Short mmCIF file of C-alpha atoms and ligand atoms in Angstrom, two decimals:
data_model
loop_
_atom_site.label_atom_id
_atom_site.label_comp_id
_atom_site.label_asym_id
_atom_site.label_seq_id
_atom_site.Cartn_x
_atom_site.Cartn_y
_atom_site.Cartn_z
CA MET A 40 78.85 124.48 15.93
CA ALA A 41 77.39 125.74 12.58
CA THR A 42 75.29 123.41 10.79
CA ARG A 43 77.52 123.65 7.75
CA LEU A 44 80.31 121.70 9.88
CA ARG A 45 78.10 119.24 11.56
CA SER A 46 78.09 116.58 8.94
CA ILE A 47 81.75 116.73 8.45
CA PRO A 48 83.77 114.10 10.31
CA PRO A 49 87.14 115.13 11.51
CA THR A 50 89.85 114.14 9.06
CA ILE A 51 90.90 110.46 8.93
CA PHE A 52 94.64 111.54 8.46
CA SER A 53 94.76 113.28 12.02
CA GLU A 54 93.04 110.31 13.77
CA MET A 55 95.34 107.54 12.14
CA SER A 56 98.64 109.43 12.63
CA ALA A 57 97.70 110.18 16.35
CA LEU A 58 96.77 106.34 16.54
CA ALA A 59 100.27 105.50 15.06
CA VAL A 60 101.96 107.94 17.57
CA ARG A 61 99.86 106.56 20.59
CA THR A 62 100.70 102.76 19.96
CA GLY A 63 104.28 103.39 18.59
CA SER A 64 103.07 101.80 15.20
CA LEU A 65 104.77 102.02 11.84
CA ASN A 66 102.73 104.80 9.92
CA LEU A 67 101.63 103.47 6.51
CA GLY A 68 98.64 105.71 6.79
CA GLN A 69 99.19 109.42 6.34
CA GLY A 70 101.04 110.33 3.10
CA PHE A 71 104.03 112.03 4.26
CA PRO A 72 107.42 111.14 3.22
CA ASP A 73 110.39 110.00 5.65
CA GLN A 74 112.72 111.64 3.60
CA ASP A 75 112.77 115.35 2.96
CA GLY A 76 113.18 117.28 -0.29
CA PRO A 77 116.26 118.80 -2.02
CA PRO A 78 118.93 120.03 0.81
CA ALA A 79 119.53 123.01 -1.40
CA ALA A 80 115.82 124.02 -0.98
CA VAL A 81 116.40 123.79 2.77
CA GLU A 82 119.33 125.86 2.51
CA ALA A 83 117.63 128.63 0.41
CA ALA A 84 114.80 128.55 3.09
CA VAL A 85 117.30 129.14 5.98
CA ASP A 86 119.17 131.95 3.87
CA ALA A 87 115.54 133.68 3.41
CA LEU A 88 114.79 133.36 7.16
CA ARG A 89 118.25 134.99 7.80
CA THR A 90 118.00 137.65 5.22
CA GLY A 91 114.78 139.19 6.30
CA ARG A 92 112.25 137.58 4.07
CA ASN A 93 109.97 137.16 7.00
CA GLN A 94 107.05 139.48 6.29
CA TYR A 95 104.00 139.11 4.38
CA PRO A 96 104.60 138.23 0.88
CA PRO A 97 102.45 139.59 -1.87
CA GLY A 98 98.96 137.87 -1.71
CA PRO A 99 99.33 135.93 -5.06
CA GLY A 100 102.84 134.89 -4.04
CA ILE A 101 106.33 136.17 -4.57
CA PRO A 102 107.11 136.90 -8.25
CA GLU A 103 110.14 134.66 -8.28
CA LEU A 104 108.00 131.64 -7.24
CA ARG A 105 105.23 132.57 -9.70
CA THR A 106 107.76 132.91 -12.44
CA ALA A 107 109.24 129.63 -11.56
CA VAL A 108 105.81 127.88 -11.62
CA ALA A 109 105.11 129.49 -15.18
CA ALA A 110 108.61 128.04 -16.16
CA HIS A 111 107.71 124.84 -15.10
CA GLN A 112 104.42 124.54 -16.86
CA ALA A 113 106.41 125.57 -19.95
CA ARG A 114 109.10 122.89 -19.53
CA HIS A 115 106.72 120.14 -19.01
CA TYR A 116 103.56 121.02 -20.70
CA ASP A 117 104.47 123.51 -23.32
CA LEU A 118 102.19 126.03 -21.77
CA GLU A 119 102.83 129.80 -21.70
CA LEU A 120 101.57 131.49 -18.58
CA ASP A 121 101.87 135.05 -17.52
CA PRO A 122 103.04 134.88 -14.09
CA GLN A 123 101.47 138.02 -13.09
CA SER A 124 97.93 137.04 -13.91
CA GLN A 125 97.87 133.35 -14.36
CA VAL A 126 99.67 131.98 -11.13
CA VAL A 127 98.66 132.12 -7.57
CA VAL A 128 100.63 130.70 -4.72
CA THR A 129 98.54 128.91 -1.92
CA ALA A 130 98.92 127.45 1.33
CA GLY A 131 99.32 123.99 -0.13
CA ALA A 132 97.03 122.45 -2.53
CA THR A 133 94.50 122.27 0.29
CA GLU A 134 93.96 126.02 0.45
CA ALA A 135 93.84 125.95 -3.34
CA ILE A 136 91.13 123.37 -3.21
CA ALA A 137 89.37 125.38 -0.75
CA ALA A 138 89.45 128.75 -2.39
CA ALA A 139 88.69 127.30 -5.90
CA ILE A 140 85.56 125.67 -4.36
CA LEU A 141 84.54 128.75 -2.72
CA ALA A 142 85.16 130.53 -5.85
CA PHE A 143 83.03 128.55 -8.05
CA VAL A 144 80.55 126.75 -6.28
CA ASN A 145 77.09 128.51 -5.17
CA PRO A 146 74.80 127.10 -2.62
CA GLY A 147 72.90 124.53 -4.31
CA ASP A 148 75.15 124.09 -7.24
CA GLU A 149 76.35 120.45 -7.95
CA MET A 150 80.00 119.57 -8.36
CA VAL A 151 80.95 116.29 -10.03
CA VAL A 152 83.79 114.60 -8.22
CA LEU A 153 85.55 111.52 -8.72
CA GLU A 154 84.91 108.71 -5.86
CA PRO A 155 86.84 107.72 -3.86
CA PHE A 156 87.22 111.56 -2.99
CA TYR A 157 90.24 113.02 -1.18
CA ASP A 158 88.55 114.04 2.07
CA SER A 159 88.92 117.91 1.91
CA TYR A 160 86.94 117.87 -1.33
CA VAL A 161 83.88 116.66 0.70
CA ALA A 162 84.38 119.08 3.47
CA CYS A 163 84.84 122.04 1.11
CA ILE A 164 82.00 121.37 -0.88
CA GLU A 165 79.90 120.98 2.14
CA MET A 166 81.18 124.47 3.59
CA ALA A 167 80.48 125.86 0.28
CA GLY A 168 76.86 124.57 0.55
CA GLY A 169 77.37 122.73 -2.71
CA VAL A 170 76.19 119.30 -3.54
CA ARG A 171 78.61 116.54 -4.65
CA ARG A 172 77.84 114.07 -7.52
CA PRO A 173 80.22 111.34 -7.39
CA VAL A 174 81.57 109.27 -10.26
CA THR A 175 82.95 106.21 -8.79
CA LEU A 176 86.19 104.49 -9.78
CA ARG A 177 85.63 100.86 -9.24
CA ALA A 178 88.07 98.17 -8.31
CA PRO A 179 89.98 96.41 -9.73
CA ASP A 180 91.28 98.93 -12.38
CA PHE A 181 89.65 102.12 -11.08
CA ARG A 182 88.73 103.27 -14.74
CA LEU A 183 86.55 106.13 -15.29
CA ASP A 184 82.97 104.97 -16.32
CA VAL A 185 82.11 107.66 -18.96
CA ASP A 186 78.36 106.67 -18.78
CA ALA A 187 78.44 107.15 -14.93
CA LEU A 188 80.14 110.68 -15.68
CA ARG A 189 77.57 111.71 -18.15
CA ALA A 190 74.76 110.47 -15.89
CA ALA A 191 76.15 112.49 -12.89
CA VAL A 192 75.62 115.78 -14.73
CA THR A 193 72.37 117.61 -14.36
CA GLU A 194 71.20 121.14 -15.05
CA ARG A 195 72.48 122.06 -11.42
CA THR A 196 75.82 121.07 -12.25
CA THR A 197 78.28 123.92 -12.70
CA THR A 198 81.71 122.46 -11.86
CA LEU A 199 83.93 119.24 -12.25
CA LEU A 200 86.64 118.41 -9.81
CA LEU A 201 89.21 116.08 -11.30
CA ASN A 202 91.93 114.51 -9.62
CA THR A 203 94.71 112.68 -11.76
CA PRO A 204 96.93 110.81 -10.73
CA HIS A 205 94.17 109.97 -8.25
CA ASN A 206 94.45 109.53 -4.32
CA PRO A 207 93.65 107.04 -3.10
CA THR A 208 93.32 104.65 -5.93
CA GLY A 209 96.57 105.66 -7.78
CA ALA A 210 94.74 105.59 -11.13
CA VAL A 211 96.07 107.81 -13.78
CA LEU A 212 93.43 108.96 -16.07
CA THR A 213 94.16 107.83 -19.94
CA ARG A 214 94.00 110.18 -22.75
CA ASP A 215 90.51 108.63 -23.68
CA GLU A 216 89.20 109.30 -20.35
CA LEU A 217 90.51 112.89 -20.30
CA ASP A 218 88.99 113.24 -23.47
CA ALA A 219 85.67 112.08 -22.23
CA VAL A 220 85.84 114.48 -19.28
CA ALA A 221 86.78 117.32 -21.51
CA ALA A 222 83.77 116.59 -23.94
CA VAL A 223 81.30 116.59 -20.81
CA ALA A 224 82.85 119.73 -19.55
CA GLN A 225 82.44 121.55 -22.89
CA GLU A 226 78.99 120.09 -23.47
CA HIS A 227 77.69 121.36 -20.22
CA ASP A 228 79.78 124.47 -19.99
CA LEU A 229 81.41 123.30 -16.64
CA VAL A 230 84.55 124.89 -14.97
CA VAL A 231 86.93 122.24 -14.24
CA VAL A 232 89.06 122.25 -11.01
CA THR A 233 91.77 119.73 -11.39
CA ASP A 234 94.02 118.36 -8.37
CA GLU A 235 97.26 117.38 -10.06
CA VAL A 236 99.47 117.32 -6.90
CA TYR A 237 100.92 113.82 -8.05
CA GLU A 238 101.87 115.16 -11.44
CA HIS A 239 105.35 113.81 -11.30
CA LEU A 240 104.93 110.61 -9.35
CA LEU A 241 104.01 108.11 -12.19
CA PHE A 242 105.40 104.74 -12.47
CA ASP A 243 106.16 102.35 -15.57
CA GLY A 244 107.03 105.21 -17.71
CA ARG A 245 103.54 106.71 -17.59
CA GLN A 246 103.12 110.36 -18.40
CA HIS A 247 100.95 112.92 -16.93
CA VAL A 248 98.67 114.81 -19.07
CA PRO A 249 97.26 118.08 -17.40
CA ILE A 250 93.42 118.21 -18.79
CA CYS A 251 94.04 121.97 -19.32
CA THR A 252 96.10 121.14 -22.33
CA LEU A 253 93.38 119.47 -24.20
CA PRO A 254 91.51 121.24 -26.95
CA GLY A 255 88.92 123.71 -25.55
CA MET A 256 89.89 123.17 -21.97
CA TRP A 257 92.44 125.87 -21.02
CA ASP A 258 89.80 128.50 -20.88
CA ARG A 259 87.69 126.71 -18.29
CA THR A 260 90.21 124.93 -16.20
CA VAL A 261 92.10 125.70 -13.14
CA THR A 262 95.01 123.41 -12.19
CA ILE A 263 96.30 122.71 -8.78
CA SER A 264 99.61 121.40 -7.72
CA SER A 265 102.12 121.60 -4.72
CA ALA A 266 105.62 121.39 -3.43
CA GLY A 267 104.25 118.96 -0.66
CA LYS A 268 104.17 116.02 -3.23
CA THR A 269 106.68 117.24 -6.23
CA PHE A 270 109.52 118.11 -3.52
CA SER A 271 108.62 116.08 -0.36
CA PHE A 272 108.07 119.24 1.71
CA THR A 273 104.49 118.46 2.94
CA GLY A 274 104.84 120.59 6.20
CA TRP A 275 105.82 123.66 4.02
CA LYS A 276 102.41 123.98 2.69
CA VAL A 277 103.20 125.62 -0.57
CA GLY A 278 101.04 125.01 -3.41
CA TRP A 279 99.72 127.00 -6.56
CA VAL A 280 96.81 127.41 -9.00
CA THR A 281 97.32 128.17 -12.62
CA GLY A 282 94.88 128.77 -15.37
CA PRO A 283 93.30 131.64 -17.48
CA ALA A 284 93.49 134.97 -15.69
CA ASP A 285 89.69 135.29 -14.92
CA LEU A 286 89.59 131.96 -13.32
CA VAL A 287 92.70 132.48 -11.33
CA GLY A 288 91.57 135.88 -10.29
CA THR A 289 88.24 134.42 -9.05
CA VAL A 290 90.12 132.02 -7.01
CA MET A 291 92.47 134.72 -5.73
CA ALA A 292 89.30 136.75 -4.71
CA ALA A 293 88.59 133.77 -2.33
CA LYS A 294 92.20 132.97 -1.45
CA GLN A 295 92.82 136.32 -0.25
CA TRP A 296 90.32 136.13 2.58
CA LEU A 297 91.51 132.75 3.80
CA THR A 298 95.28 132.82 4.36
CA PHE A 299 96.08 136.27 2.28
CA SER A 300 99.32 134.92 2.11
CA ASN A 301 101.81 132.39 3.56
CA ALA A 302 105.31 130.85 4.04
CA ALA A 303 107.38 133.89 3.24
CA PRO A 304 110.84 132.17 3.62
CA LEU A 305 109.74 128.98 1.93
CA GLN A 306 108.49 130.69 -1.37
CA PRO A 307 111.93 131.46 -2.58
CA ALA A 308 113.13 127.98 -1.48
CA VAL A 309 110.39 126.51 -3.80
CA ALA A 310 111.25 128.76 -6.61
CA LEU A 311 114.92 127.50 -6.39
CA ALA A 312 113.49 123.91 -6.31
CA LEU A 313 111.24 124.21 -9.39
CA ASN A 314 114.22 125.97 -11.38
CA GLN A 315 117.18 123.91 -10.24
CA GLU A 316 116.02 120.64 -8.62
CA THR A 317 114.05 119.05 -11.69
CA GLY A 318 116.04 115.79 -11.27
CA PHE A 319 114.54 115.42 -7.81
CA TYR A 320 111.14 114.27 -8.71
CA ASP A 321 112.32 111.96 -11.40
CA ALA A 322 114.43 110.54 -9.06
CA LEU A 323 111.67 110.30 -6.48
CA ALA A 324 109.27 108.59 -8.77
CA LYS A 325 111.78 106.03 -9.50
CA ALA A 326 112.36 105.28 -5.90
CA LEU A 327 108.72 105.24 -5.28
CA GLN A 328 107.97 102.66 -7.86
CA ALA A 329 110.67 100.31 -6.30
CA LYS A 330 108.95 100.94 -2.87
CA ARG A 331 105.58 100.24 -4.49
CA ASP A 332 106.82 96.94 -5.71
CA VAL A 333 108.12 95.89 -2.39
CA LEU A 334 104.78 96.86 -0.64
CA VAL A 335 102.61 95.37 -3.37
CA ASP A 336 104.67 92.18 -3.31
CA GLY A 337 104.46 91.87 0.35
CA LEU A 338 100.60 92.78 0.67
CA ARG A 339 100.04 90.09 -1.99
CA ARG A 340 102.01 87.49 0.11
CA LEU A 341 99.14 88.02 2.68
CA ASP A 342 95.39 87.12 2.23
CA MET A 343 94.31 90.31 0.61
CA ASP A 344 93.29 91.54 -3.11
CA VAL A 345 95.91 94.12 -3.97
CA TYR A 346 95.42 96.68 -6.68
CA ALA A 347 98.81 98.06 -7.55
CA PRO A 348 98.75 101.80 -8.37
CA GLU A 349 99.89 103.46 -11.58
CA ALA A 350 101.18 106.68 -9.70
CA THR A 351 101.01 108.52 -6.31
CA TYR A 352 102.23 106.93 -3.33
CA PHE A 353 99.36 104.63 -1.96
CA VAL A 354 98.31 101.20 -2.77
CA THR A 355 94.59 100.00 -1.94
CA THR A 356 93.56 96.57 -0.75
CA ASP A 357 90.41 94.46 -0.03
CA VAL A 358 90.65 92.93 3.37
CA ARG A 359 87.44 90.87 3.04
CA ARG A 360 89.43 87.55 2.62
CA TYR A 361 90.32 87.90 6.10
CA GLY A 362 86.88 87.94 7.12
CA HIS A 363 86.61 91.57 7.60
CA SER A 364 83.88 93.40 6.04
CA ASP A 365 84.61 96.63 7.69
CA GLY A 366 88.12 98.23 6.82
CA MET A 367 87.37 100.72 9.70
CA ALA A 368 87.32 98.06 12.26
CA PHE A 369 90.26 96.25 10.39
CA CYS A 370 92.49 99.57 10.70
CA LEU A 371 91.53 100.38 14.16
CA ALA A 372 92.65 96.74 15.29
CA LEU A 373 95.67 96.90 13.23
CA PRO A 374 98.16 98.74 15.55
CA GLU A 375 97.59 96.06 18.36
CA ARG A 376 97.66 93.19 16.15
CA ALA A 377 100.56 94.11 13.78
CA GLY A 378 101.96 97.51 15.15
CA VAL A 379 101.10 98.99 11.82
CA VAL A 380 98.59 101.98 10.91
CA ALA A 381 96.86 102.08 7.58
CA ILE A 382 93.87 104.22 6.37
CA PRO A 383 90.28 102.88 6.00
CA SER A 384 89.32 103.94 2.49
CA GLN A 385 85.54 103.64 3.21
CA VAL A 386 85.78 107.46 4.65
CA PHE A 387 86.50 108.55 0.87
CA TYR A 388 83.20 106.85 -0.36
CA ASP A 389 79.56 107.90 -0.34
CA GLU A 390 78.85 104.38 -1.78
CA HIS A 391 79.53 102.48 1.36
CA ASP A 392 79.39 98.95 -0.47
CA GLU A 393 82.20 99.88 -2.64
CA GLY A 394 84.55 101.36 0.03
CA ARG A 395 83.73 99.40 3.35
CA HIS A 396 86.38 96.84 2.83
CA LYS A 397 89.12 98.84 1.17
CA VAL A 398 92.41 100.01 3.03
CA ARG A 399 94.96 102.24 1.64
CA TRP A 400 98.78 101.83 2.50
CA ALA A 401 101.29 104.47 1.81
CA PHE A 402 104.74 103.75 0.65
CA CYS A 403 106.44 107.15 0.84
CA LYS A 404 108.36 105.78 3.79
CA ASP A 405 111.92 104.49 4.09
CA MET A 406 112.28 100.99 2.27
CA ALA A 407 113.19 99.71 5.78
CA VAL A 408 109.98 100.78 7.30
CA ILE A 409 108.10 99.22 4.31
CA GLU A 410 110.03 95.98 4.65
CA GLU A 411 109.39 96.01 8.48
CA GLY A 412 105.66 96.80 7.89
CA VAL A 413 105.37 93.88 5.64
CA ARG A 414 107.26 91.51 8.09
CA ARG A 415 104.96 92.66 10.95
CA LEU A 416 101.75 91.97 8.77
CA GLU A 417 103.17 88.54 7.75
CA ASP A 418 103.65 87.67 11.40
CA ALA A 419 100.51 89.03 12.62
CA ASP A 420 97.19 87.19 12.80
CA LEU A 421 94.64 89.47 10.74
CA ARG A 422 91.78 87.16 10.50
CA ALA A 423 88.41 88.82 11.84
N1 LIG B 617 95.12 116.83 -3.06
C1 LIG B 617 95.53 115.39 -2.78
C2 LIG B 617 94.85 114.47 -3.83
C3 LIG B 617 96.43 115.06 -1.95
O1 LIG B 617 96.64 113.71 -1.72
C4 LIG B 617 96.70 115.92 -0.91
C5 LIG B 617 97.75 115.52 0.20
N2 LIG B 617 98.72 115.91 0.20
C6 LIG B 617 96.44 117.27 -1.07
C7 LIG B 617 95.65 117.72 -2.06
C8 LIG B 617 96.91 118.40 -0.15
O2 LIG B 617 98.02 118.91 -0.57
P1 LIG B 617 98.84 119.89 0.38
O3 LIG B 617 99.58 119.24 1.41
O4 LIG B 617 99.83 120.64 -0.59
O5 LIG B 617 97.94 120.88 0.88
N1 LIG B 618 97.43 114.01 1.44
C1 LIG B 618 97.81 112.95 2.55
C2 LIG B 618 97.24 111.64 2.44
O1 LIG B 618 96.32 111.49 1.43
C3 LIG B 618 97.31 113.55 3.80
C4 LIG B 618 97.18 115.16 3.72
C5 LIG B 618 96.56 115.53 5.09
O2 LIG B 618 96.84 115.02 6.26
N2 LIG B 618 95.67 116.37 5.24
O3 LIG B 618 97.57 110.76 3.03
#
């Protein structure tokens, strides 16, 4: 195995979903919805399969999807994008992240990243030969510590990887926090890669603000999103990158050697969804908020600290009151004890003391599954 891979453990999502299948447990681990996205988009994909849209699409994506992404950015954020030069379609946000990191991070360069980090960030920075500089969002509120952010930047820092709404904490960066990030990025001339895949899944009336809309930020920011989250088609792996032509072109320079292109018959279907199914994600956010409340209430009836999320479909808990100092051991024992699978958040942390006892639960599942999960946890003996 090449040295660049040796320090990267296998992704926790495969491990925990396999554990759920093997033990027949309810999967409150990996974040994939039980309900598929809009039926009209599925029909459009079937039509595309039947009408010969089965060969390589253009590397940057089919024009109708790039146009639909541009229209979405205009509708929601008042941004005027040129679909030709400022939008690139990718194999999910995952490829967009990989391509952006390969595009901007030289070996030895430092990249500032919010901790806990989504696992592919760590792997991609590692594979690019970069060095991650974590800025930790700490329980209970997971707010951005601006002093810590400033302290994380050195003369070797070239890029900043943002994620808001944030997985796994469910935090949404406030306007003040975004302003602070923008100030640091401009002061140190950093390129900002921002993963905004949960842009539509906010609760309690919160609004998503893309950092690229802040003064001085457009020219230095690439923004990533995905049909996986917005339309509950995680298995389609259709994502996109938007931003100024030079940065998007640089991401494309890497992307062309990763997948070149993907998902030919799914691209027109995602275009249709972006153009016509705009009610879908508002309804999804509303439904998720109700599910969040059920799961958060259920977990609060147990002996855990529960940090209710502002967005996404994950809730974090602290399991120390059960006598567990190790969330990994807790999660590995959970199928047998309760018939439930969750994610040990420690894998998203460098700072082991901050992450060790945290566990992430997904609520993008059918309400009945969440209710049954809570019931099983209540009936189980979860003490260490
Ligand atoms: N970024 C974050 C923060 C995520 O939670 C996920 C998981 N869906 C991804 C990226 C990957 O997105 P995709 O499935 O579109 O590759
Ligand atoms: N984003 C999903 C999660 O956080 C997992 C995606 C994956 O399995 N790679 O649960």
